[in-house]
GROMACS .gro file of C-alpha atoms in nm:
model
  245
    1MET     CA    1  -3.806   1.689 -10.163
    2GLU     CA    2  -3.440   1.803 -10.350
    3LYS     CA    3  -3.577   2.129 -10.378
    4GLN     CA    4  -3.659   2.146 -10.011
    5ILE     CA    5  -3.322   2.045  -9.908
    6LYS     CA    6  -3.159   2.294 -10.135
    7SER     CA    7  -3.373   2.584  -9.995
    8LEU     CA    8  -3.272   2.484  -9.642
    9LEU     CA    9  -2.927   2.477  -9.700
   10GLU     CA   10  -2.941   2.816  -9.840
   11GLN     CA   11  -3.129   2.969  -9.563
   12SER     CA   12  -2.873   2.802  -9.349
   13GLY     CA   13  -2.597   2.926  -9.535
   14ASN     CA   14  -2.724   3.279  -9.525
   15SER     CA   15  -2.803   3.271  -9.165
   16GLN     CA   16  -2.456   3.169  -9.086
   17LEU     CA   17  -2.354   3.480  -9.292
   18LEU     CA   18  -2.548   3.694  -9.142
   19GLY     CA   19  -2.444   3.581  -8.775
   20LEU     CA   20  -2.083   3.607  -8.855
   21LEU     CA   21  -2.130   3.959  -9.029
   22VAL     CA   22  -2.314   4.066  -8.689
   23ALA     CA   23  -2.032   3.931  -8.484
   24VAL     CA   24  -1.783   4.138  -8.682
   25PHE     CA   25  -2.021   4.468  -8.665
   26ALA     CA   26  -2.015   4.391  -8.257
   27ILE     CA   27  -1.632   4.351  -8.233
   28ILE     CA   28  -1.581   4.667  -8.426
   29ILE     CA   29  -1.821   4.875  -8.207
   30THR     CA   30  -1.689   4.733  -7.919
   31LEU     CA   31  -1.336   4.832  -8.012
   32VAL     CA   32  -1.466   5.213  -8.115
   33LEU     CA   33  -1.626   5.247  -7.776
   34PHE     CA   34  -1.326   5.105  -7.604
   35VAL     CA   35  -1.093   5.370  -7.776
   36VAL     CA   36  -1.324   5.644  -7.699
   37TRP     CA   37  -1.351   5.532  -7.342
   38ARG     CA   38  -0.941   5.558  -7.300
   39ARG     CA   39  -0.916   5.861  -7.459
   40ARG     CA   40  -1.175   6.049  -7.264
   41LYS     CA   41  -1.036   5.854  -6.907
   42SER     CA   42  -0.693   6.009  -7.014
   43ALA     CA   43  -0.802   6.331  -7.131
   44GLY     CA   44  -0.826   6.643  -6.889
   45GLN     CA   45  -0.585   6.456  -6.607
   46GLY     CA   46  -0.276   6.667  -6.714
   47ILE     CA   47  -0.084   6.914  -6.478
   48LEU     CA   48   0.166   7.104  -6.633
   49LEU     CA   49   0.466   7.188  -6.435
   50THR     CA   50   0.578   7.522  -6.624
   51GLY     CA   51   0.827   7.804  -6.581
   52LEU     CA   52   1.163   7.956  -6.663
   53SER     CA   53   1.470   7.737  -6.635
   54ASP     CA   54   1.629   7.641  -6.322
   55THR     CA   55   1.354   7.722  -6.131
   56GLY     CA   56   1.318   7.383  -5.954
   57LYS     CA   57   1.044   7.237  -6.211
   58THR     CA   58   1.205   6.888  -6.258
   59LEU     CA   59   1.308   6.852  -5.868
   60ILE     CA   60   0.903   6.911  -5.781
   61TYR     CA   61   0.844   6.639  -6.062
   62ALA     CA   62   1.083   6.409  -5.875
   63ARG     CA   63   0.915   6.497  -5.531
   64LEU     CA   64   0.563   6.413  -5.623
   65MET     CA   65   0.692   6.090  -5.796
   66CYS     CA   66   0.926   5.948  -5.542
   67SER     CA   67   0.909   6.191  -5.233
   68GLU     CA   68   1.297   6.213  -5.222
   69PHE     CA   69   1.576   6.440  -5.345
   70VAL     CA   70   1.718   6.350  -5.699
   71ARG     CA   71   1.955   6.525  -5.868
   72THR     CA   72   1.828   6.724  -6.177
   73TYR     CA   73   1.984   6.900  -6.464
   74THR     CA   74   1.791   7.141  -6.716
   75SER     CA   75   1.564   6.938  -6.917
   76VAL     CA   76   1.569   6.901  -7.290
   77LYS     CA   77   1.234   6.671  -7.310
   78GLU     CA   78   0.915   6.649  -7.115
   79ASN     CA   79   0.882   6.419  -6.790
   80THR     CA   80   0.587   6.248  -6.729
   81GLY     CA   81   0.431   6.040  -6.468
   82ASP     CA   82   0.092   5.946  -6.301
   83ILE     CA   83   0.015   6.013  -5.907
   84ALA     CA   84  -0.273   5.927  -5.715
   85VAL     CA   85  -0.495   6.187  -5.572
   86ASN     CA   86  -0.808   6.159  -5.403
   87ASN     CA   87  -0.857   5.813  -5.587
   88SER     CA   88  -0.786   5.968  -5.893
   89SER     CA   89  -0.509   5.983  -6.130
   90LEU     CA   90  -0.309   6.299  -6.234
   91ARG     CA   91  -0.050   6.321  -6.525
   92ILE     CA   92   0.199   6.514  -6.395
   93VAL     CA   93   0.414   6.679  -6.716
   94ASP     CA   94   0.725   6.855  -6.628
   95ILE     CA   95   0.764   7.064  -6.938
   96PRO     CA   96   1.122   7.216  -7.021
   97GLY     CA   97   1.193   7.615  -6.974
   98ASP     CA   98   1.440   7.657  -7.252
   99GLU     CA   99   1.274   7.909  -7.480
  100ARG     CA  100   1.340   7.710  -7.750
  101LEU     CA  101   1.165   7.413  -7.632
  102ARG     CA  102   0.897   7.495  -7.374
  103GLY     CA  103   0.644   7.608  -7.664
  104LYS     CA  104   0.657   7.294  -7.855
  105TYR     CA  105   0.595   7.067  -7.541
  106PHE     CA  106   0.298   7.288  -7.353
  107ASP     CA  107   0.151   7.290  -7.738
  108LYS     CA  108   0.157   6.934  -7.687
  109TYR     CA  109  -0.020   6.888  -7.372
  110LYS     CA  110  -0.218   7.183  -7.325
  111SER     CA  111  -0.516   7.017  -7.462
  112SER     CA  112  -0.509   6.759  -7.217
  113ALA     CA  113  -0.466   7.015  -6.898
  114LYS     CA  114  -0.674   6.987  -6.558
  115GLY     CA  115  -0.409   7.243  -6.391
  116LEU     CA  116  -0.116   7.430  -6.461
  117VAL     CA  117   0.155   7.506  -6.193
  118TYR     CA  118   0.370   7.795  -6.295
  119VAL     CA  119   0.698   7.757  -6.115
  120ILE     CA  120   0.877   8.071  -5.989
  121ASP     CA  121   1.242   8.116  -5.863
  122SER     CA  122   1.140   8.302  -5.582
  123VAL     CA  123   1.534   8.464  -5.523
  124THR     CA  124   1.574   8.595  -5.870
  125ILE     CA  125   1.241   8.730  -5.928
  126GLN     CA  126   1.317   9.095  -5.949
  127LYS     CA  127   1.627   9.037  -6.195
  128GLU     CA  128   1.369   8.785  -6.432
  129ILE     CA  129   1.057   8.950  -6.389
  130ARG     CA  130   0.991   9.038  -6.714
  131ASP     CA  131   1.081   8.701  -6.870
  132VAL     CA  132   0.854   8.559  -6.600
  133ALA     CA  133   0.549   8.763  -6.670
  134GLU     CA  134   0.590   8.759  -7.025
  135TYR     CA  135   0.583   8.381  -7.022
  136LEU     CA  136   0.311   8.327  -6.788
  137TYR     CA  137   0.074   8.632  -7.004
  138ASN     CA  138   0.134   8.399  -7.291
  139LEU     CA  139   0.031   8.108  -7.084
  140LEU     CA  140  -0.269   8.268  -6.934
  141SER     CA  141  -0.379   8.397  -7.301
  142ASP     CA  142  -0.375   8.069  -7.467
  143PRO     CA  143  -0.758   7.922  -7.541
  144CYS     CA  144  -0.696   7.595  -7.364
  145ILE     CA  145  -0.635   7.753  -7.001
  146GLN     CA  146  -0.890   8.035  -7.082
  147LYS     CA  147  -1.113   7.709  -7.024
  148ASN     CA  148  -1.128   7.779  -6.670
  149ILE     CA  149  -0.814   7.602  -6.598
  150PRO     CA  150  -0.714   7.657  -6.240
  151VAL     CA  151  -0.354   7.776  -6.206
  152LEU     CA  152  -0.124   7.754  -5.911
  153ILE     CA  153   0.167   8.004  -5.910
  154LEU     CA  154   0.438   7.843  -5.718
  155CYS     CA  155   0.683   8.054  -5.540
  156ASN     CA  156   0.977   7.787  -5.511
  157LYS     CA  157   1.320   7.769  -5.325
  158GLN     CA  158   1.136   7.972  -5.016
  159ASP     CA  159   1.431   7.781  -4.792
  160GLN     CA  160   1.682   8.072  -4.927
  161VAL     CA  161   1.730   8.366  -4.715
  162MET     CA  162   1.689   8.619  -5.045
  163ALA     CA  163   1.371   8.495  -5.160
  164LYS     CA  164   1.060   8.682  -5.184
  165GLY     CA  165   0.742   8.569  -5.018
  166CYS     CA  166   0.412   8.492  -5.265
  167ALA     CA  167   0.257   8.804  -5.155
  168VAL     CA  168   0.548   9.036  -5.268
  169ILE     CA  169   0.578   8.812  -5.590
  170LYS     CA  170   0.211   8.854  -5.702
  171THR     CA  171   0.248   9.256  -5.634
  172LEU     CA  172   0.545   9.267  -5.865
  173LEU     CA  173   0.387   9.044  -6.128
  174GLU     CA  174   0.040   9.218  -6.160
  175LYS     CA  175   0.261   9.565  -6.183
  176GLU     CA  176   0.455   9.387  -6.462
  177MET     CA  177   0.165   9.220  -6.671
  178ASN     CA  178  -0.010   9.555  -6.643
  179LEU     CA  179   0.294   9.739  -6.816
  180LEU     CA  180   0.299   9.395  -7.056
  181ARG     CA  181  -0.069   9.424  -7.126
  182MET     CA  182  -0.015   9.793  -7.224
  183THR     CA  183   0.272   9.741  -7.460
  184LYS     CA  184   0.083   9.413  -7.617
  185THR     CA  185  -0.209   9.649  -7.694
  186SER     CA  186   0.008   9.905  -7.839
  187GLN     CA  187   0.168   9.679  -8.064
  188LEU     CA  188  -0.150   9.542  -8.199
  189GLU     CA  189  -0.280   9.886  -8.276
  190THR     CA  190   0.023   9.952  -8.494
  191THR     CA  191   0.007   9.594  -8.699
  192ASP     CA  192  -0.244   9.389  -8.861
  193ALA     CA  193  -0.583   9.524  -8.756
  194LEU     CA  194  -0.693   9.158  -8.802
  195SER     CA  195  -0.479   9.024  -8.541
  196VAL     CA  196  -0.644   8.826  -8.257
  197ASN     CA  197  -0.517   8.977  -7.916
  198VAL     CA  198  -0.666   8.847  -7.591
  199PHE     CA  199  -0.674   9.134  -7.353
  200LEU     CA  200  -0.599   8.994  -6.978
  201GLY     CA  201  -0.819   9.126  -6.722
  202ARG     CA  202  -1.084   9.409  -6.738
  203GLN     CA  203  -1.084   9.711  -6.950
  204GLY     CA  204  -0.999  10.027  -6.792
  205LYS     CA  205  -0.849   9.876  -6.488
  206ASP     CA  206  -0.519   9.799  -6.374
  207PHE     CA  207  -0.452   9.427  -6.399
  208GLU     CA  208  -0.517   9.184  -6.127
  209PHE     CA  209  -0.531   8.806  -6.116
  210SER     CA  210  -0.867   8.842  -5.953
  211HIS     CA  211  -0.987   8.985  -6.257
  212LEU     CA  212  -0.927   8.676  -6.457
  213ASP     CA  213  -1.171   8.373  -6.537
  214SER     CA  214  -0.943   8.081  -6.450
  215GLN     CA  215  -0.896   8.072  -6.073
  216ILE     CA  216  -0.555   8.217  -5.968
  217ASP     CA  217  -0.374   8.072  -5.676
  218PHE     CA  218  -0.012   8.144  -5.547
  219ALA     CA  219   0.171   7.888  -5.288
  220ASN     CA  220   0.529   7.875  -5.127
  221SER     CA  221   0.761   7.590  -5.198
  222TYR     CA  222   1.094   7.441  -5.151
  223ALA     CA  223   1.210   7.107  -5.282
  224PHE     CA  224   1.565   7.111  -5.247
  225ASN     CA  225   1.680   6.921  -4.942
  226LYS     CA  226   1.943   6.645  -4.952
  227ASP     CA  227   1.906   6.576  -4.622
  228PRO     CA  228   1.666   6.239  -4.613
  229GLN     CA  229   1.558   6.306  -4.264
  230THR     CA  230   1.447   6.661  -4.335
  231ALA     CA  231   1.133   6.660  -4.599
  232ALA     CA  232   1.089   6.931  -4.866
  233ASP     CA  233   0.793   7.163  -4.827
  234ILE     CA  234   0.543   7.094  -5.088
  235GLU     CA  235   0.226   7.067  -4.888
  236GLU     CA  236   0.060   7.388  -5.024
  237LEU     CA  237   0.108   7.241  -5.394
  238ASN     CA  238   0.007   6.885  -5.260
  239LYS     CA  239  -0.299   7.075  -5.121
  240TRP     CA  240  -0.359   7.256  -5.432
  241LEU     CA  241  -0.366   6.921  -5.613
  242GLN     CA  242  -0.634   6.735  -5.410
  243LYS     CA  243  -0.837   7.041  -5.478
  244VAL     CA  244  -0.792   7.019  -5.843
  245ALA     CA  245  -0.833   6.624  -5.853
   0.00000   0.00000   0.00000
């Protein structure tokens, strides 16, 4: 009788231990699945606002966030915020345009990019065409962007008299990108043969945005308007966001 009681107690203890282990294992699995779900939910929802300094990126970001004029200053760090588009959440990331900072913050967020908005100052584009084209070329050459990430080239400050339209800017950029491509190809031939070079466009053809795998769109905008009764014009940007979301 005593042996039977001991046996029952041992079986009961083993059952409790087994039940405890199963419960702990289930909790661990649940936590792991939750973390994976959160990461997948947040991944690929970033819209990166990029471009040179003083193009109006941060003001556009503010317009998207709160639909009003906000006095802005040159960014020294990223600005991030979520907006609802087509019942989906998009994370807008305003990346500083300073040459010393933009690479760091672009690298930080590029893996989560769902779209890229390249903001251009339509007034100073001819004077800054080399820098504008080179930064854009580098962005389009990045492996993360080459994974068919849609790109919007946003020609900002269209409310100013000297602003160039997006059709003119597209032509200027294609000519400059073609020159850049030839320069980069020549530089590669005279340096390390093992260097990796991304050739944008089609071999033997002048550069055109239509030759790229990624969808490249152009749009006009202006965000600077202190008059609260007059809305800024970012309608084409909003339509593009709806298409991307």
